[in-house]
mmCIF file of C-alpha atoms in Angstrom:
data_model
loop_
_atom_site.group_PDB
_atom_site.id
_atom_site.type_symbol
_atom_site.label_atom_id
_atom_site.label_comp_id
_atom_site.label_asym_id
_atom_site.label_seq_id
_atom_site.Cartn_x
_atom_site.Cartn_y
_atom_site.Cartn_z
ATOM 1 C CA UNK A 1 146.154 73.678 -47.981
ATOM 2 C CA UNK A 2 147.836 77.151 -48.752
ATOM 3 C CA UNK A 3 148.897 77.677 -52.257
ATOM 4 C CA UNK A 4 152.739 77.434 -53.326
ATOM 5 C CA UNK A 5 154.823 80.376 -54.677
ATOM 6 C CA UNK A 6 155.881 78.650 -57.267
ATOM 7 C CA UNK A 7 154.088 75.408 -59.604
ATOM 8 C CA UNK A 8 156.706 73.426 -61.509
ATOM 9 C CA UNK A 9 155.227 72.748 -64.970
ATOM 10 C CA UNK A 10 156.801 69.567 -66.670
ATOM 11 C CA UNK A 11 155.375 68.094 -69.755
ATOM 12 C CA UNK A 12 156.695 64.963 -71.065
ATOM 13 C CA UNK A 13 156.104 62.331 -73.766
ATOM 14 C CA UNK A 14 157.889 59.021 -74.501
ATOM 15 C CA UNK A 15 161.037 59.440 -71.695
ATOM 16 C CA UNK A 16 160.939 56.336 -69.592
ATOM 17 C CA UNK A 17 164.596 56.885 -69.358
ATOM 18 C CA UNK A 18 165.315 60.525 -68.274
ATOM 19 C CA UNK A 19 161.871 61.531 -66.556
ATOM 20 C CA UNK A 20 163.076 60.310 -62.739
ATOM 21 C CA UNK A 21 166.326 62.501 -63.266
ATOM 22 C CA UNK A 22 164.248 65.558 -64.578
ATOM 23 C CA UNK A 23 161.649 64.872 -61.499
ATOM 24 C CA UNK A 24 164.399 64.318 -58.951
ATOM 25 C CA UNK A 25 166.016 67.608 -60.050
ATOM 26 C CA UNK A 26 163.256 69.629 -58.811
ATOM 27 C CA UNK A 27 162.267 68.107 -55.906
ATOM 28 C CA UNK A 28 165.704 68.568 -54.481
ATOM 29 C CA UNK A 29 165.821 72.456 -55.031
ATOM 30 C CA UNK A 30 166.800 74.396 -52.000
ATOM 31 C CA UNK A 31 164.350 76.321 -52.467
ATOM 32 C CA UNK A 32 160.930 74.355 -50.659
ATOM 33 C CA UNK A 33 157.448 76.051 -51.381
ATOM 34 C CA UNK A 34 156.821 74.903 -54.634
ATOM 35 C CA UNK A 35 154.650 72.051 -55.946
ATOM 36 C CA UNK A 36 155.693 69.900 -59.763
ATOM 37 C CA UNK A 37 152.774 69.263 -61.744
ATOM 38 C CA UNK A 38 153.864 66.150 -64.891
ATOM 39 C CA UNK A 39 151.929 66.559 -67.716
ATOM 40 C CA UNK A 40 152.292 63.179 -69.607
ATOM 41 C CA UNK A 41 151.451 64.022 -73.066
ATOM 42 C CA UNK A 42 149.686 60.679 -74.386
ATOM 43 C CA UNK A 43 152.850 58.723 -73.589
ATOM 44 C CA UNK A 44 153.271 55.206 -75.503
ATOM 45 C CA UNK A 45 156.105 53.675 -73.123
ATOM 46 C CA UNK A 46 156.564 53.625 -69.246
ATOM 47 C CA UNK A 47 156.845 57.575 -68.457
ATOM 48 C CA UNK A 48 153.767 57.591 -67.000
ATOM 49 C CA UNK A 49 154.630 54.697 -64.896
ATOM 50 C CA UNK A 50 157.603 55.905 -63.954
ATOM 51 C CA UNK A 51 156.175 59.148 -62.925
ATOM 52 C CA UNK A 52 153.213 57.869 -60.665
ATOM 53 C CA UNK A 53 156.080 55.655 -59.128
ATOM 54 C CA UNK A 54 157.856 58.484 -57.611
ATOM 55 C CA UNK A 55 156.405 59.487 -54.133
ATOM 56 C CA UNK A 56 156.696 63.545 -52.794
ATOM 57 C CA UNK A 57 153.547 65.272 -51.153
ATOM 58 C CA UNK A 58 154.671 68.616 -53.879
ATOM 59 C CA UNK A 59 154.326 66.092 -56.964
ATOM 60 C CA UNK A 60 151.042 65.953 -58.762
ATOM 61 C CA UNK A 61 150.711 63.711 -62.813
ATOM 62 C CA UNK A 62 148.502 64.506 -64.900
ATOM 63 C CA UNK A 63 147.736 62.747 -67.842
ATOM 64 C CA UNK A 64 146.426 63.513 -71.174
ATOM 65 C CA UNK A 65 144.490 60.718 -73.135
ATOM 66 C CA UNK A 66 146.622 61.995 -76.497
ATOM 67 C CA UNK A 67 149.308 63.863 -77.627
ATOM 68 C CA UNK A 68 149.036 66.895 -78.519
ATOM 69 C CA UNK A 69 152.307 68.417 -78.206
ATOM 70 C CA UNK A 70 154.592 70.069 -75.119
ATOM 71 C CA UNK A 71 152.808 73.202 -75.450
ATOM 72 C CA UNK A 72 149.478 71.739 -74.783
ATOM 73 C CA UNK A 73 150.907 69.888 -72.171
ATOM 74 C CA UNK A 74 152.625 73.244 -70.757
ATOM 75 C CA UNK A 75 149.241 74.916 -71.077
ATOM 76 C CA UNK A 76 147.141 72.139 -69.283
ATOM 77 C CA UNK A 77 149.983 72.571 -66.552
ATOM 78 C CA UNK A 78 149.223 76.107 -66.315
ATOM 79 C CA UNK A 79 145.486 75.629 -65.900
ATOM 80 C CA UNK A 80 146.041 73.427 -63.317
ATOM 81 C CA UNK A 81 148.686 75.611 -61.340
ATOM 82 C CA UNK A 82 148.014 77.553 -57.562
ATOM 83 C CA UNK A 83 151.111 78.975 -57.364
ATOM 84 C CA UNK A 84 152.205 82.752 -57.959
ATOM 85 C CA UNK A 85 154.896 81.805 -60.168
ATOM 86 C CA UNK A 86 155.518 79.184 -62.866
ATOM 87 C CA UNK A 87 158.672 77.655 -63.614
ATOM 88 C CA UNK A 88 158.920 74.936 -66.310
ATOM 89 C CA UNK A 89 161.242 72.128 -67.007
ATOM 90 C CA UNK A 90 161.724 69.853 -69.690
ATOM 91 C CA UNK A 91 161.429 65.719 -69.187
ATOM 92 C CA UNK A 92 164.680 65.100 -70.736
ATOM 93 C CA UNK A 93 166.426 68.038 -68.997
ATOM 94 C CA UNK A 94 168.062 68.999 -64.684
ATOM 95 C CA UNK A 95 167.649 71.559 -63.063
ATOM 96 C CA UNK A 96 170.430 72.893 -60.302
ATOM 97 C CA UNK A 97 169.324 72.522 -56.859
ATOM 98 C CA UNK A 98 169.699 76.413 -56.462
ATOM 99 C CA UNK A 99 167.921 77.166 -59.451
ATOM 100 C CA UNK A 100 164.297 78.281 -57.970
ATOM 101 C CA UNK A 101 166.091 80.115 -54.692
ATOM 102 C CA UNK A 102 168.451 82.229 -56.927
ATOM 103 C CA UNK A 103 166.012 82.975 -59.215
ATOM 104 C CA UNK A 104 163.261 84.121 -56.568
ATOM 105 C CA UNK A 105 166.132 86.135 -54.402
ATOM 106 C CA UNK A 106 166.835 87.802 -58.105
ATOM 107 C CA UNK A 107 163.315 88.945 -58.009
ATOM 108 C CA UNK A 108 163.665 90.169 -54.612
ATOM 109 C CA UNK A 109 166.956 91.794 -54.983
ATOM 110 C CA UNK A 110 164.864 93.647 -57.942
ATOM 111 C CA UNK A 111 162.313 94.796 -55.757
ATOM 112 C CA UNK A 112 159.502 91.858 -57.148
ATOM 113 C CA UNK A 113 158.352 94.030 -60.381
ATOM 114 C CA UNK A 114 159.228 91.973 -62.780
ATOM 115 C CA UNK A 115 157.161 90.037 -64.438
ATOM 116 C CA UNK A 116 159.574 86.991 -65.050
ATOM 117 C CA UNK A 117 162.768 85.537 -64.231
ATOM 118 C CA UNK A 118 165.448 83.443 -66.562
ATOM 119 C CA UNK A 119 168.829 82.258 -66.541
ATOM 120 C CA UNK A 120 171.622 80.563 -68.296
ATOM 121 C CA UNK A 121 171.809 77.451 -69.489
ATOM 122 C CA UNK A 122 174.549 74.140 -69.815
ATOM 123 C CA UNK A 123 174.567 72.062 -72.839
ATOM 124 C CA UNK A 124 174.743 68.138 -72.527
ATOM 125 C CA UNK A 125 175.194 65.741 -74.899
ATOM 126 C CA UNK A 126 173.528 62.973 -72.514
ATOM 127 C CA UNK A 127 171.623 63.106 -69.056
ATOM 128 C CA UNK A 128 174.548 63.916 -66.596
ATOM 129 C CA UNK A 129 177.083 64.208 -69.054
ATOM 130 C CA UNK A 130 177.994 67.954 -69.588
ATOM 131 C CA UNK A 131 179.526 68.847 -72.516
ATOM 132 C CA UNK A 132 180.087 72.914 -71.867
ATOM 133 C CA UNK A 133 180.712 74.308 -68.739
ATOM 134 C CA UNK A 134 179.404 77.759 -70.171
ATOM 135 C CA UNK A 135 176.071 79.424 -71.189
ATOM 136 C CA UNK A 136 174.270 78.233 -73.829
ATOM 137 C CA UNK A 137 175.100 80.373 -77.097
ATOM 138 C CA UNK A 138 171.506 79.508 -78.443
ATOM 139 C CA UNK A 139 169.915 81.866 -75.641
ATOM 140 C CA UNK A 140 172.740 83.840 -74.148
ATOM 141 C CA UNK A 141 174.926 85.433 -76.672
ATOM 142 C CA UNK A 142 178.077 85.736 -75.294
ATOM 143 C CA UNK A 143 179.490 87.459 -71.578
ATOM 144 C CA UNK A 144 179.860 91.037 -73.144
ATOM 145 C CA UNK A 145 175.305 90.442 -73.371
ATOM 146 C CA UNK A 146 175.178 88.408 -70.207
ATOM 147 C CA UNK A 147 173.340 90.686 -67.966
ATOM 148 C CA UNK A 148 169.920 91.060 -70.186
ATOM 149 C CA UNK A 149 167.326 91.894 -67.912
ATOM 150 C CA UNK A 150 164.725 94.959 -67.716
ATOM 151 C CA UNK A 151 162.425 95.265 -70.921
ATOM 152 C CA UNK A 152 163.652 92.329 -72.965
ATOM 153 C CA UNK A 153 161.017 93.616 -75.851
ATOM 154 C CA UNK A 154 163.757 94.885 -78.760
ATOM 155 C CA UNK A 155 166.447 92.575 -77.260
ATOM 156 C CA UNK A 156 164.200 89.541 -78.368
ATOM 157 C CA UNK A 157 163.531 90.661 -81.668
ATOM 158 C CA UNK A 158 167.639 89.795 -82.045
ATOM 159 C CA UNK A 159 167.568 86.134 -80.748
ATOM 160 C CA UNK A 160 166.061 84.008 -78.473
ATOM 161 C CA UNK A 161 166.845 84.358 -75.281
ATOM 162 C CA UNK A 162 165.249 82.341 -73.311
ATOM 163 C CA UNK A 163 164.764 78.641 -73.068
ATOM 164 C CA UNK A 164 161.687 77.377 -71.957
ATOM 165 C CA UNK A 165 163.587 75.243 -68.664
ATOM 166 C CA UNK A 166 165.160 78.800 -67.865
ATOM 167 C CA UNK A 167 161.861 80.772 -67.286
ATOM 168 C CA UNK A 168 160.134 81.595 -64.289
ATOM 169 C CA UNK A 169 156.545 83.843 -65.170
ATOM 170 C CA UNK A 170 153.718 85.039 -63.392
ATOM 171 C CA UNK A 171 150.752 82.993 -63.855
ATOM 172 C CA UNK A 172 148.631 86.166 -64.108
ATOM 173 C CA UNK A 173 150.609 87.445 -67.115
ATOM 174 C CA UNK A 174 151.151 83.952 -68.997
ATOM 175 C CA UNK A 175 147.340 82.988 -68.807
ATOM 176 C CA UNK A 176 146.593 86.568 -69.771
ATOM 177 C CA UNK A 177 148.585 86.606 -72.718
ATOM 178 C CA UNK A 178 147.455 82.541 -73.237
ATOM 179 C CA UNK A 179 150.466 80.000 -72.943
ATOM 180 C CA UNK A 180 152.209 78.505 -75.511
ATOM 181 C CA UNK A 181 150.805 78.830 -79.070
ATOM 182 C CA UNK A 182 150.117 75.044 -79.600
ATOM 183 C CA UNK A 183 150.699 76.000 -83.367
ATOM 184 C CA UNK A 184 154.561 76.447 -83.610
ATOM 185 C CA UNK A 185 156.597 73.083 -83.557
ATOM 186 C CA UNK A 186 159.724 74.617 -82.236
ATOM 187 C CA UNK A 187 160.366 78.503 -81.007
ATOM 188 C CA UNK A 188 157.452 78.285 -78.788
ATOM 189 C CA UNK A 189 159.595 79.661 -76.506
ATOM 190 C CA UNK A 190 160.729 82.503 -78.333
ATOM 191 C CA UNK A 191 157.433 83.551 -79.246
ATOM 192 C CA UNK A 192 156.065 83.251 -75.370
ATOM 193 C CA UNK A 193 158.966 85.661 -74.306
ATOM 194 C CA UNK A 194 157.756 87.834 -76.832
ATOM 195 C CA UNK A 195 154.483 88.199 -75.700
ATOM 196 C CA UNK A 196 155.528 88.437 -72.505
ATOM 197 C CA UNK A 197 157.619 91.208 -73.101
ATOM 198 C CA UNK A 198 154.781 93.515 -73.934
ATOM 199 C CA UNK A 199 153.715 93.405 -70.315
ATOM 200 C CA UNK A 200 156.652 94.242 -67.830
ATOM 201 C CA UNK A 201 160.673 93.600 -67.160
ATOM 202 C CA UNK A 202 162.963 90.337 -66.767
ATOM 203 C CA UNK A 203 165.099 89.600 -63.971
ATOM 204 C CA UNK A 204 168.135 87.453 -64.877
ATOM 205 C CA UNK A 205 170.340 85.096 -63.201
ATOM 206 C CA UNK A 206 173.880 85.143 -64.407
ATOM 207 C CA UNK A 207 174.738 81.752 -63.880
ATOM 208 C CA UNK A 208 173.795 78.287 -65.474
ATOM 209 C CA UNK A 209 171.396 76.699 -63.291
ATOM 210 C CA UNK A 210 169.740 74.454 -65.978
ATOM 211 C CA UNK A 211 171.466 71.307 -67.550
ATOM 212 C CA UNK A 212 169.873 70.980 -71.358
ATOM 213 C CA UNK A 213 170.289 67.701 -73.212
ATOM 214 C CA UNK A 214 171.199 67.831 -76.826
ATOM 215 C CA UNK A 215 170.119 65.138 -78.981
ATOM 216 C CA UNK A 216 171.616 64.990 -82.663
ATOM 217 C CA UNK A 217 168.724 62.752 -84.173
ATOM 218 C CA UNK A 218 166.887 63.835 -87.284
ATOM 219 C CA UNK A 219 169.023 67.117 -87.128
ATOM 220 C CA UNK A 220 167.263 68.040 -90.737
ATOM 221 C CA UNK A 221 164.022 67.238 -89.271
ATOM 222 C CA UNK A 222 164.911 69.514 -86.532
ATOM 223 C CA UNK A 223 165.813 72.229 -88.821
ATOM 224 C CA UNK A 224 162.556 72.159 -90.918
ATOM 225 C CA UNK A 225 160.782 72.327 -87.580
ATOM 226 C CA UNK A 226 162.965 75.441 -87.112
ATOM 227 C CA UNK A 227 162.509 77.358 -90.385
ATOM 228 C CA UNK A 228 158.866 76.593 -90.133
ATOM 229 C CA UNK A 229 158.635 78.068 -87.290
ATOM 230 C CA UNK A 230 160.476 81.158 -87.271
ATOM 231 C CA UNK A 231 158.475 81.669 -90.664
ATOM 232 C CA UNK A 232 155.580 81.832 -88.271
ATOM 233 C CA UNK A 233 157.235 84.090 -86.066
ATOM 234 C CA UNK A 234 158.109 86.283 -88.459
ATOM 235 C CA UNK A 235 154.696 86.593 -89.828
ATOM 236 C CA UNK A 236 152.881 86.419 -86.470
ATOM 237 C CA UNK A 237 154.874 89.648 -85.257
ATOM 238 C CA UNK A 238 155.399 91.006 -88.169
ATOM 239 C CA UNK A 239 154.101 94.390 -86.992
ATOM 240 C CA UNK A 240 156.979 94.270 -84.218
ATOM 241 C CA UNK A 241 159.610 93.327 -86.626
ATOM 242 C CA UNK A 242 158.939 96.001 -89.043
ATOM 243 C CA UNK A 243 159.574 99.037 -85.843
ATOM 244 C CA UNK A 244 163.153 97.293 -85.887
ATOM 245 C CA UNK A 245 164.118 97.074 -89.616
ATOM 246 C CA UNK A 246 167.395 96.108 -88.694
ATOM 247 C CA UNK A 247 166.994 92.654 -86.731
ATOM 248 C CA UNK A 248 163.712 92.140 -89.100
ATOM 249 C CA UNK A 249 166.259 92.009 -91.889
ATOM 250 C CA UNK A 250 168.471 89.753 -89.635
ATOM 251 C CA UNK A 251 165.855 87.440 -89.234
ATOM 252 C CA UNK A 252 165.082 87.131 -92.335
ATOM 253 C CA UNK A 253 168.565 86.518 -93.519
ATOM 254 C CA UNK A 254 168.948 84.084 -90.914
ATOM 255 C CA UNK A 255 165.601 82.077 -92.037
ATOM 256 C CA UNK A 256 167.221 82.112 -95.618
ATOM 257 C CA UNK A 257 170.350 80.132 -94.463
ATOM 258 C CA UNK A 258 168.135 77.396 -92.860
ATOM 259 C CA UNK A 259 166.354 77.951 -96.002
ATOM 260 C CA UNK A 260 169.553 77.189 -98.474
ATOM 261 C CA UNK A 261 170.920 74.480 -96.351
ATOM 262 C CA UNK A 262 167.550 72.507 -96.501
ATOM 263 C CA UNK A 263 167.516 72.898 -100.209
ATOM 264 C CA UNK A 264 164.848 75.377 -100.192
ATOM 265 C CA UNK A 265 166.233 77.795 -102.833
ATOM 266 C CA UNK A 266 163.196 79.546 -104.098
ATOM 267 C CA UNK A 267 162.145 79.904 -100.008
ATOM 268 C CA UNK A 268 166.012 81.533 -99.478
ATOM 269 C CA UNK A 269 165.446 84.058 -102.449
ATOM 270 C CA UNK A 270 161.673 84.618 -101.130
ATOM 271 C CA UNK A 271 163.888 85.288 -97.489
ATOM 272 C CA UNK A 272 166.281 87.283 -99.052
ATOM 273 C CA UNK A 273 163.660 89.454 -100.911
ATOM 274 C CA UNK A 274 162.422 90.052 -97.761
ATOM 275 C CA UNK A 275 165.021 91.028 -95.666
ATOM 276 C CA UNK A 276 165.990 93.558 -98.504
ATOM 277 C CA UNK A 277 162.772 94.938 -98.168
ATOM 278 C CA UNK A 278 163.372 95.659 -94.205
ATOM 279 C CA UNK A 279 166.726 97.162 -95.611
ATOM 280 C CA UNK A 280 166.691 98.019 -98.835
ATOM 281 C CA UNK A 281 170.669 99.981 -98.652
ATOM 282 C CA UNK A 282 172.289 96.879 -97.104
ATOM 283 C CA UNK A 283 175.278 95.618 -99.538
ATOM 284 C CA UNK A 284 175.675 92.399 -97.580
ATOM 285 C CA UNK A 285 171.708 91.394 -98.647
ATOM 286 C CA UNK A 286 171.817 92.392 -102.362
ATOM 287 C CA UNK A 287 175.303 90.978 -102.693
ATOM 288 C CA UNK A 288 173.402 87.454 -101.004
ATOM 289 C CA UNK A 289 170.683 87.748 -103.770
ATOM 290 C CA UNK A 290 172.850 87.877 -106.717
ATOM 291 C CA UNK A 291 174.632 84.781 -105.010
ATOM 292 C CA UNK A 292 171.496 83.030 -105.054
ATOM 293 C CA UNK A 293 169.619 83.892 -108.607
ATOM 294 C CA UNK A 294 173.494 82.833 -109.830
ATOM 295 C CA UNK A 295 172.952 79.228 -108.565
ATOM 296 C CA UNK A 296 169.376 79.418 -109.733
ATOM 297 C CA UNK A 297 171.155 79.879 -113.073
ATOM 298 C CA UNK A 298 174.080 77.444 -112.774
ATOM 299 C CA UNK A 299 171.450 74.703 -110.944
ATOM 300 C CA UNK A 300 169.133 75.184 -114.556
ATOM 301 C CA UNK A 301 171.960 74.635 -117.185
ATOM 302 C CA UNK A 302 173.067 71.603 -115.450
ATOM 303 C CA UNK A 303 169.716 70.765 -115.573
ATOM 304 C CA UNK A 304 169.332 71.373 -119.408
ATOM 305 C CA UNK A 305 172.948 69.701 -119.855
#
């Protein structure tokens, strides 16, 4: 059997109730010569029932005896892959039917140098509900920034922007720079289109093709995952960062509001510090500071009250 262009990499853990939809969304792409390879992640309900139920030549399940997180479960996909090209979806999320043939004829219309594809992104608040008939703000930051393709590597040091469900690599370039980094809890994402960055251009898709479902549980949980996480980031590329004072400084500023709204004062000031050390003449940051050794000060007399 000849080897697909593209392997469909979708790890999933505990969804009994959206892993059909996620699996039915790419076996109906338009576009044919691919193959879906399920990594159940140690599941403790029916998803890996549910996934051995469905029946399609292209579909292969794997499972793993324990958890150990999506991107282990992305990187055991990746070992297993014979296509060209990985894609990856999310058990909770849908892909459009176009979303593999627009992205490949992107590459094509580009000439095939690239060495990855993306695109935007729909936010739902429940499997087949959408709630935003736009791009995601999370990874696309607005129309006027639509259009980000080419070398990606400073443009990523601003945001993420790419989702995992949205990205279409080269196997040769994601095993060579090695997967996911099983150690981040949340950004993985960011951090893999990093990486990636470093060895080629982007082609993008200007149109949401992927439907992402937002879930509002533990939303502090969610944001300690977060902070965590871009900490990580932060420190892991530090080198990168510090070519680009300006968006190091934004990052760090940005980590410091996560920071402050989980409570984390002396974190936020640590934050701060640090983004005033990637620009030490910025107003905004010192002014942010003061702010924040003033509530130190105010938090200890109420204390001592």
């Amino acid at each position: 059997m000849s080897a697909p262009a593209v392997s469909v990499v979708l790890p999933a853990y505990n969804r009994e109730a959206s892993i059909a939809a996620a699996i039915q969304s790419v076996l109906r792409q338009s576009w044919r010569d691919f193959e879906l390879i399920v990594v159940d992640d140690g599941s403790t309900d029916a998803t890996l029932a549910r996934a051995r139920a469905m029946s399609d030549p292209r579909l292969r399940v794997i499972a793993s005896p324990r958890n150990a997180g999506p991107s282990a479960a992305r990187n055991r996909g990746l070992a297993e892959a014979r296509g060209d090209w990985i894609a990856f979806q999310d058990s909770d999320d849908e892909w459009l039917p176009e979303k593999l043939e627009r992205q490949m004829r992107r590459l094509r219309d580009r000439g095939m140098g690239d060495i990855a594809a993306y695109c935007g992104m729909l936010i739902s608040s429940a499997p087949g509900q959408e709630a935003a008939a736009r791009l995601a703000p999370r990874y696309v930051p607005g129309p006027e920034l639509a259009r980000v393709e080419g070398d990606l590597s400073e443009a990523l040091l601003a945001r993420s922007l790419i989702s995992t469900q949205t990205l279409m690599a080269r196997r040769a370039v994601l095993t060579r720079i090695g997967g996911f980094d099983t150690t981040l809890s949340a950004l993985e994402d960011w951090d893999c289109a990093l990486r990636l960055s470093d060895h080629g251009s982007f082609a993008f898709v200007d149109a949401p093709l992927v439907i992402q479902t937002f879930s509002a549980n533990s939303l502090t949980r969610e944001l300690q995952l977060w902070a965590a996480a871009r900490r990580r980031i932060l420190d892991k590329h530090e080198a990168r960062f510090a070519r680009h004072p300006e968006q190091m400084a934004q990052q760090w500023r940005t980590l410091a509001g996560a920071l402050r709204r989980l409570g984390q004062r002396d974190a936020a000031r640590e934050a701060i510090a640090r983004a005033i050390g990637a620009r030490p003449g910025d107003p905004a940051l010192r002014g942010l500071s003061v702010l924040l050794r003033l509530q130190r000060l105010s938090q200890g007399q109420s204390q001592r009250a």
